[in-house]
PDB file of C-alpha atoms in Angstrom:
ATOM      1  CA  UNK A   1     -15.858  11.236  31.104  1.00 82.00           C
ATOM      2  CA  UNK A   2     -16.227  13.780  28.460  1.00 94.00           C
ATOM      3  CA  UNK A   3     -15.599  12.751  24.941  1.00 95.00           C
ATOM      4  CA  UNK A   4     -12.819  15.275  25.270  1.00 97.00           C
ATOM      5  CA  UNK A   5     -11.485  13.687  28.676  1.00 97.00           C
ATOM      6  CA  UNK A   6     -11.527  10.291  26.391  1.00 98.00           C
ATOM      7  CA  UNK A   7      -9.935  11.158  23.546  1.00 98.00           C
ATOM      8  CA  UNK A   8      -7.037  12.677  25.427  1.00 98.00           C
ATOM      9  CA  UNK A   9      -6.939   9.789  28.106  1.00 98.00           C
ATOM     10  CA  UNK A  10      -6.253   7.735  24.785  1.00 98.00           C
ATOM     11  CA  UNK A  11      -3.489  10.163  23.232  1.00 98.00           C
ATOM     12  CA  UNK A  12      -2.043   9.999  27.171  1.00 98.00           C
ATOM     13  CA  UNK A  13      -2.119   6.185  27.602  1.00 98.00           C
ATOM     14  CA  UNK A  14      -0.278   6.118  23.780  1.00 98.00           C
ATOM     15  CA  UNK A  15       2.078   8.483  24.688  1.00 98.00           C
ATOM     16  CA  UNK A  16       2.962   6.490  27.632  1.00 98.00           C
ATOM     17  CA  UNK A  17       3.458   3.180  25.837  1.00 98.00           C
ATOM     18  CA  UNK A  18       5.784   5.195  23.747  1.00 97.00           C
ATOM     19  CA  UNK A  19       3.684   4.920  20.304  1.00 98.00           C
ATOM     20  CA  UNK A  20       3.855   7.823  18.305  1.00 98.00           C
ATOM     21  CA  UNK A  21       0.346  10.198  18.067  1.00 98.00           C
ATOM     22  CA  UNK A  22      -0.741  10.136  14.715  1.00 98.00           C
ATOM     23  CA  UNK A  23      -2.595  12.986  13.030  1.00 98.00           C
ATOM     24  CA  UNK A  24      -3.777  12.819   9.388  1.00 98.00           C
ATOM     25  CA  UNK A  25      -5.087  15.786   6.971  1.00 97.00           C
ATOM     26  CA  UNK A  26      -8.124  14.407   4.747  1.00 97.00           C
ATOM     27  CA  UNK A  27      -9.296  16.561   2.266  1.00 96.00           C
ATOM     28  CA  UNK A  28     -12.045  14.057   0.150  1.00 96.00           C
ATOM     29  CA  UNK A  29     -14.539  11.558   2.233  1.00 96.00           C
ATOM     30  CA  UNK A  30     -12.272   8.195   0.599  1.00 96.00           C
ATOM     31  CA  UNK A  31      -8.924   9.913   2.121  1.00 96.00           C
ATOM     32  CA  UNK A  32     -10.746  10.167   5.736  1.00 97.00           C
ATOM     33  CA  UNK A  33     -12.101   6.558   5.410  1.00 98.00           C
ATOM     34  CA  UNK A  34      -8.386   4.898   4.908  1.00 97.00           C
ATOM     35  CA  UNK A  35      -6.382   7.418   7.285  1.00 97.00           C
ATOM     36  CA  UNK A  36      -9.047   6.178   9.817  1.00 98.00           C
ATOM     37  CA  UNK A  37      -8.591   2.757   9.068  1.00 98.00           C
ATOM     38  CA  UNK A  38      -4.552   2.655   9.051  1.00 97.00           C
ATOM     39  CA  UNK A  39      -4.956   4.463  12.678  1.00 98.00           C
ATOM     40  CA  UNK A  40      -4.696   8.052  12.594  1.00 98.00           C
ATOM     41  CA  UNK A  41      -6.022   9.089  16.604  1.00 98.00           C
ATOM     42  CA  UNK A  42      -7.278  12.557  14.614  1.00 98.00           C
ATOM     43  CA  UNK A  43      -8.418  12.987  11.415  1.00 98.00           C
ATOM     44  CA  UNK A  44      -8.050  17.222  10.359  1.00 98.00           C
ATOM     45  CA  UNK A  45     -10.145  18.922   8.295  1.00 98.00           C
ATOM     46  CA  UNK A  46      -8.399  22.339   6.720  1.00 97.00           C
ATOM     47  CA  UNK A  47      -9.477  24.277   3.229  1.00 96.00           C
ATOM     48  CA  UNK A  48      -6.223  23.667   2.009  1.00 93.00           C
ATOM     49  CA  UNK A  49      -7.131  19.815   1.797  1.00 93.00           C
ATOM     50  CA  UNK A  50      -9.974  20.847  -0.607  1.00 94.00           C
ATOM     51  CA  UNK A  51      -7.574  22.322  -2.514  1.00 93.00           C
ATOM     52  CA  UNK A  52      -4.218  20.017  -2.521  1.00 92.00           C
ATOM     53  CA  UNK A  53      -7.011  17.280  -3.847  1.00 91.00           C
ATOM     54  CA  UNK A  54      -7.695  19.471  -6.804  1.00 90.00           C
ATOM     55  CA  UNK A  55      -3.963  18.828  -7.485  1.00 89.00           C
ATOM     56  CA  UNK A  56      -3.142  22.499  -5.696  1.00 90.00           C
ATOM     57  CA  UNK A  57      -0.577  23.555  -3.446  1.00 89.00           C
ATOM     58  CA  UNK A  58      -1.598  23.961  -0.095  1.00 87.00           C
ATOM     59  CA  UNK A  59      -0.806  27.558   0.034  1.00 89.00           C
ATOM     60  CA  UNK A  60      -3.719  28.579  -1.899  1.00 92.00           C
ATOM     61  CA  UNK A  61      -5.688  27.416   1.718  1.00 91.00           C
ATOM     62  CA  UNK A  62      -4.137  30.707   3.025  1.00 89.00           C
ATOM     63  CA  UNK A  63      -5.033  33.073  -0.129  1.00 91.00           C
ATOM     64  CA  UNK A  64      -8.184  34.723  -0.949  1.00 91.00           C
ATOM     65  CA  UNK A  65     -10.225  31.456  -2.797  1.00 93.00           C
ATOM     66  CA  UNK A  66     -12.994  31.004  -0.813  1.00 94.00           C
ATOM     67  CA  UNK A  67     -14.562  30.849   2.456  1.00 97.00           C
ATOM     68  CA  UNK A  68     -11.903  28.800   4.622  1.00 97.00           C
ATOM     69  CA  UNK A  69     -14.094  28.294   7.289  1.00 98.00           C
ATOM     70  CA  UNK A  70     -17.363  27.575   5.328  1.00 98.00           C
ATOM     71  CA  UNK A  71     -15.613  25.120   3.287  1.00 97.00           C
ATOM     72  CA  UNK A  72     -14.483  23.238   6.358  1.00 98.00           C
ATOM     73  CA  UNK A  73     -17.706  22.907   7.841  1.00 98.00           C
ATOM     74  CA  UNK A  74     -19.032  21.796   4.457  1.00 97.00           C
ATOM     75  CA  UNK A  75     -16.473  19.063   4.154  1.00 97.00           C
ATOM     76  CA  UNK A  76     -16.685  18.153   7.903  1.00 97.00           C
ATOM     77  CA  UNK A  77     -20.702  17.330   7.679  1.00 97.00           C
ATOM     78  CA  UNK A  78     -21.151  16.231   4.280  1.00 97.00           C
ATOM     79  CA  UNK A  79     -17.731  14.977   3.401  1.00 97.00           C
ATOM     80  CA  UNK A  80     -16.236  13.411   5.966  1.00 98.00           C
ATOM     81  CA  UNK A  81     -17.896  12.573   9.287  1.00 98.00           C
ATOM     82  CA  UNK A  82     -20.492  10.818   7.274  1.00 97.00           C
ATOM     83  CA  UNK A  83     -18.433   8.263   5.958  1.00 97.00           C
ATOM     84  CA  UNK A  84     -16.149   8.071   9.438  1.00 98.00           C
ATOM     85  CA  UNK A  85     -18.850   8.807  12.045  1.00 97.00           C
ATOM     86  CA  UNK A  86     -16.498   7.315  14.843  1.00 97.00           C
ATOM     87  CA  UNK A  87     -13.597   9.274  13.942  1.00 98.00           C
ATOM     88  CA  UNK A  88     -12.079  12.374  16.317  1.00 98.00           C
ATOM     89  CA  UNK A  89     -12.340  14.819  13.608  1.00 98.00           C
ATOM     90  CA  UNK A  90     -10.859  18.357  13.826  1.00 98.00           C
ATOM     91  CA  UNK A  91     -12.031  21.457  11.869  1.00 98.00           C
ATOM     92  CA  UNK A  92      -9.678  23.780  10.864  1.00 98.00           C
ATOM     93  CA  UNK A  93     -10.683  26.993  11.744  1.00 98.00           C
ATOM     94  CA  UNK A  94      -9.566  29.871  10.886  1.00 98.00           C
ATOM     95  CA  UNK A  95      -9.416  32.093  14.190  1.00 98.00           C
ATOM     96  CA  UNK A  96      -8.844  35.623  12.473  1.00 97.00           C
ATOM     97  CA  UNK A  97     -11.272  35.636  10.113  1.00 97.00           C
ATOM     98  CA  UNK A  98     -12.943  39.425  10.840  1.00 96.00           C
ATOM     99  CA  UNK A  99     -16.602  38.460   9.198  1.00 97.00           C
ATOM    100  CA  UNK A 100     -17.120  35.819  12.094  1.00 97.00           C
ATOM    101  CA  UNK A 101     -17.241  35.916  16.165  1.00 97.00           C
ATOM    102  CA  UNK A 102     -15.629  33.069  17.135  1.00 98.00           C
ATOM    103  CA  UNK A 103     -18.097  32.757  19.882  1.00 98.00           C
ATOM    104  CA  UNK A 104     -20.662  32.209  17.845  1.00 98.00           C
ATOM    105  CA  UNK A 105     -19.284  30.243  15.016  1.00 98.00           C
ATOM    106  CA  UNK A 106     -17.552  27.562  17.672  1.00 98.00           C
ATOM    107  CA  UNK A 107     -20.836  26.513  18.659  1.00 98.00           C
ATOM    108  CA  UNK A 108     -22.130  25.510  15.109  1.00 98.00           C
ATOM    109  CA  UNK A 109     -18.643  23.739  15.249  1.00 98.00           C
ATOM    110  CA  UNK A 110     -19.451  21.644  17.994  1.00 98.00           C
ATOM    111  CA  UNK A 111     -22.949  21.396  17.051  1.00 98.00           C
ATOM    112  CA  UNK A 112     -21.838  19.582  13.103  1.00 98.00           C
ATOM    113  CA  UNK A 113     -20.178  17.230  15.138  1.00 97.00           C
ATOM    114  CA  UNK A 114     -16.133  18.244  15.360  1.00 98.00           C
ATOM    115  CA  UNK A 115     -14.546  16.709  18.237  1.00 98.00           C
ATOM    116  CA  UNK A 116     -11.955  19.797  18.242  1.00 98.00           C
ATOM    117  CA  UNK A 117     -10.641  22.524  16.684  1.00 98.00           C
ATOM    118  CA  UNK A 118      -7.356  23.576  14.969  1.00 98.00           C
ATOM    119  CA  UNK A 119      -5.710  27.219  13.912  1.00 98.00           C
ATOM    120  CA  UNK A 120      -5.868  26.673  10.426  1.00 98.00           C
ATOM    121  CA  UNK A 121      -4.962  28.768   8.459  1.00 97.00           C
ATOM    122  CA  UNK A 122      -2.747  30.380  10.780  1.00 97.00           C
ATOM    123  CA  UNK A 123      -0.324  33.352  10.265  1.00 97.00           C
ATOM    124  CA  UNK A 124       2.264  32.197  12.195  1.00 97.00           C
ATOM    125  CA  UNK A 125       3.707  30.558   8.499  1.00 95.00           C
ATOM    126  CA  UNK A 126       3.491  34.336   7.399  1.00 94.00           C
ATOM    127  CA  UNK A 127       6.621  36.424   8.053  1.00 93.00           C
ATOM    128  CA  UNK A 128       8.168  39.532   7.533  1.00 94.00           C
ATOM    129  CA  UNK A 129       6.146  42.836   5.990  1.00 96.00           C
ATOM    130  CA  UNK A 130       3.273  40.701   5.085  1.00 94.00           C
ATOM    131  CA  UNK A 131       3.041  39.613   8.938  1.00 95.00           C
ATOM    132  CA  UNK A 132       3.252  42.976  10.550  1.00 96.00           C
ATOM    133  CA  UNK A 133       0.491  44.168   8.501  1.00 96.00           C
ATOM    134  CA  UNK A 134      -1.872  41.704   9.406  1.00 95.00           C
ATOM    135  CA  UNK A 135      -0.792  41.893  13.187  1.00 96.00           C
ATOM    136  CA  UNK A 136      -1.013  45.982  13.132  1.00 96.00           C
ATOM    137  CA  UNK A 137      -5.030  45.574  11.339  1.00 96.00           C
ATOM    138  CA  UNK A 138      -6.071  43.288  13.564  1.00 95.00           C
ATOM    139  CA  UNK A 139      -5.939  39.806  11.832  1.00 96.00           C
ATOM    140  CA  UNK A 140      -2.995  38.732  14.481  1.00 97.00           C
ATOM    141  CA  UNK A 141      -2.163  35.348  15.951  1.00 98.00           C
ATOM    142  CA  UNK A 142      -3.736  36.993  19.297  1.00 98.00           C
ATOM    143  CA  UNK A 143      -7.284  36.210  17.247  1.00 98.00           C
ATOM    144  CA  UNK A 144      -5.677  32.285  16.961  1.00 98.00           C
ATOM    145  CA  UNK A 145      -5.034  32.269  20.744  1.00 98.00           C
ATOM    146  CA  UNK A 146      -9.000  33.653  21.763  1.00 98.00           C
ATOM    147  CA  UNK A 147     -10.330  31.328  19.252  1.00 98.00           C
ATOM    148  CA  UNK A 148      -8.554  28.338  21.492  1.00 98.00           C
ATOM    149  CA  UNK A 149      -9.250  29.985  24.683  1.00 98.00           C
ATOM    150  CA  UNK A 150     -12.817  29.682  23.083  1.00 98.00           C
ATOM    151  CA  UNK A 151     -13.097  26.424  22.090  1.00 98.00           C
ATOM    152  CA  UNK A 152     -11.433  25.237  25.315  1.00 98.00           C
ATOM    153  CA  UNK A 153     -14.533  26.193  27.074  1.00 98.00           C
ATOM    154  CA  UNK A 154     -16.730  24.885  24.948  1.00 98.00           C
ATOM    155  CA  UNK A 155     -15.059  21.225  25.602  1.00 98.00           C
ATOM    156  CA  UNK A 156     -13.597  20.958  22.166  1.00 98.00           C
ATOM    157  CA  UNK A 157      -9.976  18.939  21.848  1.00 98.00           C
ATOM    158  CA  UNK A 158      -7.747  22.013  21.100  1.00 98.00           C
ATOM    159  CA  UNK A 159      -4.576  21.593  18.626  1.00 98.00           C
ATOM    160  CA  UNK A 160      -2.554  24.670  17.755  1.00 98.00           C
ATOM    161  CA  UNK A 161      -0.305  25.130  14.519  1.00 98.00           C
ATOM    162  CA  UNK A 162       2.537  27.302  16.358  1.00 98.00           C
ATOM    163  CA  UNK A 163       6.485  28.327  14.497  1.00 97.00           C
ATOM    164  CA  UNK A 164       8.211  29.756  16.914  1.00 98.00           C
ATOM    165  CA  UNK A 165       8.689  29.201  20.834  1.00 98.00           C
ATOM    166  CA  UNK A 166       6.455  32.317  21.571  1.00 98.00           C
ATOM    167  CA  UNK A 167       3.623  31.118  20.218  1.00 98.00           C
ATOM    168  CA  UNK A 168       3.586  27.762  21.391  1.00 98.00           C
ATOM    169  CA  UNK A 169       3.861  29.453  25.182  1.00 98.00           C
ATOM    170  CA  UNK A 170       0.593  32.063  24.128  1.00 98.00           C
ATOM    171  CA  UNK A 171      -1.521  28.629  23.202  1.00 98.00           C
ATOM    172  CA  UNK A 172      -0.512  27.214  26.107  1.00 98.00           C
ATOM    173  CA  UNK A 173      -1.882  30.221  28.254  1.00 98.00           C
ATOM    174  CA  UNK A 174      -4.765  29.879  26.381  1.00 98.00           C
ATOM    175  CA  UNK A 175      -5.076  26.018  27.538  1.00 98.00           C
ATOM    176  CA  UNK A 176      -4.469  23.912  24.295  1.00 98.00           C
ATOM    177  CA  UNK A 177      -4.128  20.636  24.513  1.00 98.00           C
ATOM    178  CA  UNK A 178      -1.321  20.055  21.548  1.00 98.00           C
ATOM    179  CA  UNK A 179       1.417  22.068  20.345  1.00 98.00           C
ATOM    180  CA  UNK A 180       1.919  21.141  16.735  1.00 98.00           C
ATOM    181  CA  UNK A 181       5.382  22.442  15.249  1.00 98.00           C
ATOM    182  CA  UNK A 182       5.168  23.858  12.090  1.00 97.00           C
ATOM    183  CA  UNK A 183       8.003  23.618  10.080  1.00 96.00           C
ATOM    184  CA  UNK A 184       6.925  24.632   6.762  1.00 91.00           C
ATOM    185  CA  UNK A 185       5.246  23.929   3.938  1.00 86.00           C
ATOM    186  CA  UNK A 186       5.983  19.784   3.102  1.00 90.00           C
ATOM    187  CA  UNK A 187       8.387  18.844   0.613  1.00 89.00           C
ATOM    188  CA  UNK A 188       7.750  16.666  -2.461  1.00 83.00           C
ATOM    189  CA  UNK A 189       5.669  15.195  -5.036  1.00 82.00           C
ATOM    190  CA  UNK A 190       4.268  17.992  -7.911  1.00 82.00           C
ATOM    191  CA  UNK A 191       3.437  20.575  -5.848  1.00 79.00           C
ATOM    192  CA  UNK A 192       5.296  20.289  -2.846  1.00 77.00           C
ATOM    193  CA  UNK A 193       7.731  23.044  -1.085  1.00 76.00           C
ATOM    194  CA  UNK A 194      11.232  22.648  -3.295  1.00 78.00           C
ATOM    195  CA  UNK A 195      13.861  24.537  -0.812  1.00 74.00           C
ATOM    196  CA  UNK A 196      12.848  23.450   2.688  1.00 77.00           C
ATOM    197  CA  UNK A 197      14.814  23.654   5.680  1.00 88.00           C
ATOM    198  CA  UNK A 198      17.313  20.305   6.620  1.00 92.00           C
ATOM    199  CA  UNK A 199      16.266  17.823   8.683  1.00 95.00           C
ATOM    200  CA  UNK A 200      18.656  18.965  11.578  1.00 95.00           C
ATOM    201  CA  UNK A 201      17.442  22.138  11.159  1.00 96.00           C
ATOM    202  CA  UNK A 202      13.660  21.333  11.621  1.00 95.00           C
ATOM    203  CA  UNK A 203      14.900  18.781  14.637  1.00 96.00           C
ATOM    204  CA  UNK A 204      16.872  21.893  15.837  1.00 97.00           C
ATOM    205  CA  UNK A 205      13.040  23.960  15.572  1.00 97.00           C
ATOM    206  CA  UNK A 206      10.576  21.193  16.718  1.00 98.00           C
ATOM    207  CA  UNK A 207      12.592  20.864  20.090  1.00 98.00           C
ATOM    208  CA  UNK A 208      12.957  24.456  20.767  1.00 98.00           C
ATOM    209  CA  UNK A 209       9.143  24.515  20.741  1.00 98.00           C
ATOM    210  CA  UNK A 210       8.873  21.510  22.739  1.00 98.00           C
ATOM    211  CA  UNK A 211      10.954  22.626  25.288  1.00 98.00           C
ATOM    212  CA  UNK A 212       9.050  26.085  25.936  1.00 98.00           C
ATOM    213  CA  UNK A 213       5.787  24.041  25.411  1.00 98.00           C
ATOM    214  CA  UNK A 214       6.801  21.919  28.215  1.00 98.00           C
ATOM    215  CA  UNK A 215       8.143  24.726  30.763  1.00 98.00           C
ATOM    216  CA  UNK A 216       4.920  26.319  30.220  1.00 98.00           C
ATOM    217  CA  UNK A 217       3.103  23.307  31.502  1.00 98.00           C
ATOM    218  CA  UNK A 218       4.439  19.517  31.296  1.00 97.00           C
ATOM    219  CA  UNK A 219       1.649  17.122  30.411  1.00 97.00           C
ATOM    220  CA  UNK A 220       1.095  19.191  26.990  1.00 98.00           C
ATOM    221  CA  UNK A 221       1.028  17.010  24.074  1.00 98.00           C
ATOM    222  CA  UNK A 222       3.539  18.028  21.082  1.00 98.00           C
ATOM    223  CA  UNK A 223       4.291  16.778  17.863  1.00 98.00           C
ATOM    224  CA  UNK A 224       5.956  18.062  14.534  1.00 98.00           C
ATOM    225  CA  UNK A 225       4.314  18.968  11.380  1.00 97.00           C
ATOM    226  CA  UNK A 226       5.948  19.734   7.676  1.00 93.00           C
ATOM    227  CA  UNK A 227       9.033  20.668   5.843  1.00 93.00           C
ATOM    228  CA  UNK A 228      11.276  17.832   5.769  1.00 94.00           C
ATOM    229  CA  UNK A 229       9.171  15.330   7.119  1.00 94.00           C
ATOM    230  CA  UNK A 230       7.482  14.364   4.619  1.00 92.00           C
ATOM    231  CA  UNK A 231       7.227  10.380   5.010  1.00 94.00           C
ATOM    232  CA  UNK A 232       7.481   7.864   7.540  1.00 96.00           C
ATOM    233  CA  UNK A 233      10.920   7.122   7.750  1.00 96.00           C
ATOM    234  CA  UNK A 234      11.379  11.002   7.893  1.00 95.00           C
ATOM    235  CA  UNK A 235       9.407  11.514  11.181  1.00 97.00           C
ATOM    236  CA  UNK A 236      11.331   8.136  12.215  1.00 97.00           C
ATOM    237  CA  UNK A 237      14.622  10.217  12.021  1.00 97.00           C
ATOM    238  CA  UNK A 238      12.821  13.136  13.380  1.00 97.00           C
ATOM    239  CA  UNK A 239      11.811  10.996  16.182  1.00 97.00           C
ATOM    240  CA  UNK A 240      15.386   9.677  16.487  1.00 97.00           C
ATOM    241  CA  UNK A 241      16.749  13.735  17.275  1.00 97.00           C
ATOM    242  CA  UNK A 242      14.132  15.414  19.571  1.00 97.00           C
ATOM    243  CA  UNK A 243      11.423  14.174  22.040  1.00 96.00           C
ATOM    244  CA  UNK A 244       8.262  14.691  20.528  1.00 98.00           C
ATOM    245  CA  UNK A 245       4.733  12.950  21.201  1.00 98.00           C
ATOM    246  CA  UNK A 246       4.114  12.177  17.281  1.00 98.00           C
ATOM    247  CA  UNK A 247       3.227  14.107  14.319  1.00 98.00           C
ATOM    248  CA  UNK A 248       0.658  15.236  12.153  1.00 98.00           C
ATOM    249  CA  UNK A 249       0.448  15.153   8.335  1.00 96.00           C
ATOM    250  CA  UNK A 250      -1.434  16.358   5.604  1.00 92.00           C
ATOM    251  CA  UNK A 251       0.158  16.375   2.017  1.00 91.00           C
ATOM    252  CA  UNK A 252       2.167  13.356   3.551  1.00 92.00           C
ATOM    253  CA  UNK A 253      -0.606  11.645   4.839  1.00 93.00           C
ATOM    254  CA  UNK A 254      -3.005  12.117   1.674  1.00 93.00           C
ATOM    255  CA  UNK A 255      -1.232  13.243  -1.687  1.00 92.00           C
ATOM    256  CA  UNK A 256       2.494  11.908  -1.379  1.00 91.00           C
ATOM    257  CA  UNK A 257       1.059   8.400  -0.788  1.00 92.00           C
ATOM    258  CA  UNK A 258      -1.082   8.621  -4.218  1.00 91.00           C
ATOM    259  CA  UNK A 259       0.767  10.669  -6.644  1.00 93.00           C
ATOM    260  CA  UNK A 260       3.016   7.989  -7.836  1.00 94.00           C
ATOM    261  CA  UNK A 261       1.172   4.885  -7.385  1.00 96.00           C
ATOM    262  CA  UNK A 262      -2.210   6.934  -9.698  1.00 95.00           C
ATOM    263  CA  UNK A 263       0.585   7.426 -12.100  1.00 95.00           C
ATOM    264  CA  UNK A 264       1.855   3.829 -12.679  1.00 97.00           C
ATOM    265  CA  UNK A 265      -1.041   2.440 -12.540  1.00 97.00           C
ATOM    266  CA  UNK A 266      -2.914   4.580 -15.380  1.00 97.00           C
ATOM    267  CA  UNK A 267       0.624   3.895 -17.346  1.00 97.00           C
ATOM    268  CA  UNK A 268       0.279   0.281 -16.838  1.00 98.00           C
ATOM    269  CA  UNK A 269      -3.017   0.221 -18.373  1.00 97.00           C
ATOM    270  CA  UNK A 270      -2.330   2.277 -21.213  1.00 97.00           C
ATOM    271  CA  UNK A 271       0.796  -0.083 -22.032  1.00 97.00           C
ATOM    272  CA  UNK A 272      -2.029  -2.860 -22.734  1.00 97.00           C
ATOM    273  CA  UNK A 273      -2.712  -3.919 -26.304  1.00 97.00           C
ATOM    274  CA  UNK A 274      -6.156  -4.847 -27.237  1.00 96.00           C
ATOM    275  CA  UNK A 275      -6.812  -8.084 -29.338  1.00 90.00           C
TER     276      UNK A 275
END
């Protein structure tokens, strides 16, 4: 077997036992370590995990402040897969970026030592004018869907950020392996999304995509990423409303876990009174 064919035989076997498919976003080497150690079956690399660490809202992984995809690759081989060399990592990559051919770059991906690829960033969060623009110069979610088709052939695990029902079926032409349902930017914490979508709503959203993901072909692997579900007990109730094969996290998985607890515990030493 291929270490592609493995690590999907081992997202297959959990999806059969009925375990949820855990996916965590690291964005420092000490977040990777102890996402890999409480179980996460991927670990993902994206820019925007450079930046939430710096105490920065993820959205500023989609604007112009720096090289997403250099930055990835930097955090992937010095950062990360160093200090979790058994790890299925996953590099972010962002498929529409015009100074890059994907089928070049891929190769250097699979070269640092990525055991797949995700669309990240992706414009399918992007809506409205903003979103026709890009699509009508040529920095589309069509570039997302070659850089995929790409990677597929290159034996890379492909994961694909999709929003609507569309896009999940154009990944799934392309041959991805998961359909991750974006459903906004997560709520929470300091600088988390404050007017996101209900629960229901999202449950309402995650299944739509499911469904089309699995009339497009049936043994693709789906689970839900963002807006409400921002904690366990969130993708619990998630889990509760609409089949799904697990879910991936990033803020939720990294910053929501440490904002509090950093806090307290600085507070608790400065209550301290010296001799």
């Amino acid at each position: 077997m291929t270490r592609r064919d493995d690590i999907l035989a081992g997202l297959a076997a959990k999806r059969a036992a009925g375990r949820a498919i855990i996916g965590a976003g690291a964005g420092t080497g000490i977040s990777a370590k102890f996402l890999y150690k409480g179980g996460a079956d991927l670990i993902f690399i994206y820019n925007s995990g450079r930046f939430r660490m710096q105490g920065l809202s993820s959205w500023v992984g989609h604007l112009p402040f720096g090289d997403a995809n250099a930055i990835v690759m930097e955090m992937g081989e010095r950062e990360v897969m160093p200090v979790v060399p058994d790890a299925n990592v996953i590099a972010g990559v962002c498929g529409f970026d015009p100074t890059r051919r994907m089928s070049h770059f891929l190769p250097k991906v699979v070269e640092a030592g990525f055991a797949g690829v995700i669309n990240y960033p992706t414009v399918a969060v992007i809506d409205g004018r903003m979103r026709a623009d890009l699509e009508a110069g040529g920095l589309g979610f069509d570039k997302e869907v070659e850089m995929i088709r790409i990677a597929c052939g290159l034996g890379l695990v492909t994961t694909a950020y999709v929003c609507t029902p569309d896009e999940a079926v154009a990944m799934i032409g392309a041959g991805v392996d998961m359909i991750v349902a974006h459903m906004g930017l997560t709520v929470g914490g300091a600088i988390g999304a404050q007017h996101a979508m209900a629960m229901d709503e999202a449950a309402k959203g995650v299944a739509a995509i499911a469904a089309a993901s699995r009339k497009a072909r049936s043994d693709v692997f789906v689970v839900a990423h963002g807006g409400p579900i921002a904690g366990p007990a969130d993708a619990e109730k998630l889990f509760k409303l609409v089949e799904v094969d697990g879910f991936v996290g990033a803020s939720s998985m990294e910053r929501l876990p440490i904002e509090e607890p950093l806090r307290a515990n600085t507070h608790a030493f400065t209550q301290l009174r010296t001799r």
